[in-house]
Coordinates of C-alpha atoms and ligand atoms in Angstrom, one line a residue:
L1 CA 68.9 -21.6 22.9
D2 CA 66.8 -24.0 21.1
T3 CA 64.3 -25.9 23.4
P4 CA 61.7 -27.7 21.1
G5 CA 60.8 -30.1 23.9
I6 CA 59.4 -27.2 26.2
R7 CA 57.6 -25.7 23.3
E8 CA 56.1 -29.0 22.5
V9 CA 54.6 -29.5 26.0
G10 CA 53.6 -25.9 26.1
L11 CA 51.6 -26.4 23.1
I12 CA 49.8 -29.3 24.2
D13 CA 49.2 -27.9 27.6
A14 CA 47.6 -24.8 25.9
D15 CA 45.6 -27.2 23.7
E16 CA 44.1 -29.2 26.7
G17 CA 43.4 -26.0 28.6
V18 CA 41.3 -24.5 25.8
S19 CA 39.6 -28.0 25.3
V20 CA 38.7 -28.2 28.8
V21 CA 37.0 -24.7 28.9
F22 CA 35.0 -25.2 25.8
D23 CA 34.2 -28.9 26.5
D24 CA 30.5 -28.3 25.9
A25 CA 30.9 -26.3 22.7
E26 CA 33.0 -29.1 21.4
Q27 CA 30.7 -31.8 22.3
L28 CA 27.9 -30.1 20.7
V29 CA 29.9 -29.6 17.3
Q30 CA 30.5 -33.2 17.3
G31 CA 26.7 -33.7 17.6
C32 CA 26.0 -31.9 14.4
R33 CA 24.9 -34.1 11.5
F34 CA 27.6 -33.1 9.1
N35 CA 31.3 -33.2 9.9
D36 CA 31.8 -29.8 8.1
C37 CA 28.7 -28.2 9.6
G38 CA 29.0 -24.4 9.2
H39 CA 26.3 -24.2 12.1
A40 CA 24.2 -21.6 9.9
N41 CA 21.4 -23.3 7.7
E42 CA 22.7 -27.0 8.0
P43 CA 19.8 -29.5 9.0
G44 CA 20.7 -31.5 12.2
C45 CA 22.9 -28.8 13.7
A46 CA 23.3 -29.4 17.3
V47 CA 24.8 -26.0 18.1
R48 CA 21.9 -24.2 16.6
A49 CA 19.4 -26.4 18.5
A50 CA 21.5 -25.8 21.7
L51 CA 21.5 -21.8 21.0
Q52 CA 17.7 -21.9 20.4
S53 CA 16.9 -23.9 23.6
G54 CA 19.2 -21.7 25.7
A55 CA 21.5 -24.8 26.5
L56 CA 24.4 -22.9 24.8
D57 CA 25.2 -19.3 25.8
H58 CA 25.5 -16.9 22.4
A59 CA 28.3 -15.1 23.7
R60 CA 30.2 -18.4 24.7
W61 CA 29.6 -19.9 21.3
A62 CA 31.0 -16.7 19.8
H63 CA 34.0 -16.8 21.8
F64 CA 34.6 -20.4 20.8
Q65 CA 34.0 -19.6 17.2
K66 CA 36.7 -17.0 17.5
L67 CA 39.1 -19.3 19.1
E68 CA 38.5 -22.4 16.8
P69 CA 41.0 -21.5 14.1
E70 CA 43.7 -21.1 16.6
L71 CA 42.6 -24.4 18.1
A72 CA 43.0 -26.0 14.7
A73 CA 46.4 -24.7 14.1
V74 CA 47.5 -25.8 17.4
E75 CA 46.2 -29.2 16.7
E76 CA 48.0 -29.3 13.3
K77 CA 51.2 -28.2 14.7
A78 CA 50.9 -30.8 17.3
G79 CA 50.5 -33.4 14.8
W80 CA 53.3 -32.1 12.7
L81 CA 55.4 -32.5 15.7
A82 CA 54.3 -36.1 16.4
K83 CA 55.1 -37.0 12.7
D84 CA 58.6 -35.3 13.0
A85 CA 59.4 -37.2 16.3
E86 CA 58.3 -40.6 14.4
R87 CA 60.3 -39.8 11.5
R88 CA 63.4 -39.3 13.6
R89 CA 62.5 -42.6 15.5
L90 CA 62.5 -44.4 12.0
A91 CA 65.8 -42.8 10.8
A92 CA 67.3 -43.8 14.0
L93 CA 66.0 -47.5 13.7
Q94 CA 67.2 -47.5 10.0
K95 CA 70.7 -46.5 10.9
A96 CA 71.0 -49.1 13.8
Y97 CA 69.7 -51.7 11.2
R98 CA 72.1 -50.7 8.7
A99 CA 75.0 -50.8 11.4
T100 CA 73.8 -54.5 12.4
K101 CA 74.0 -55.5 8.6
R102 CA 77.4 -54.1 8.4
N103 CA 78.8 -56.0 11.3
D104 CA 77.4 -59.3 10.1
R105 CA 79.2 -58.9 7.1
G106 CA 82.4 -58.0 8.8
A107 CA 81.9 -61.3 11.0
R108 CA 81.8 -63.6 7.9
Ligands
ZN30 ZN1 26.4 -27.5 13.4

């Protein structure tokens, strides 16, 4: 049985769950000077500064880095689902619009 609705909700819930758990790490990543910061030798890296000061636990950061590709995949999938829903909505609108036009022509 195909239940895309339930899978959709499950994906988004999982994403939010991980985001809440690693909220501090995610906020630190956003504090880096560069968007594509590799957190290695880049200047202005907020993650490295937090690791050095002890504000961010090394084990916690390692765990977050391991999860990050999975998080990105979930986000990509959620975005694709949203686009798919939008496309279906537009197709339905188009169909309704065409039906209206057909009715207009019939009335004349
Ligand atoms: Zn960084």
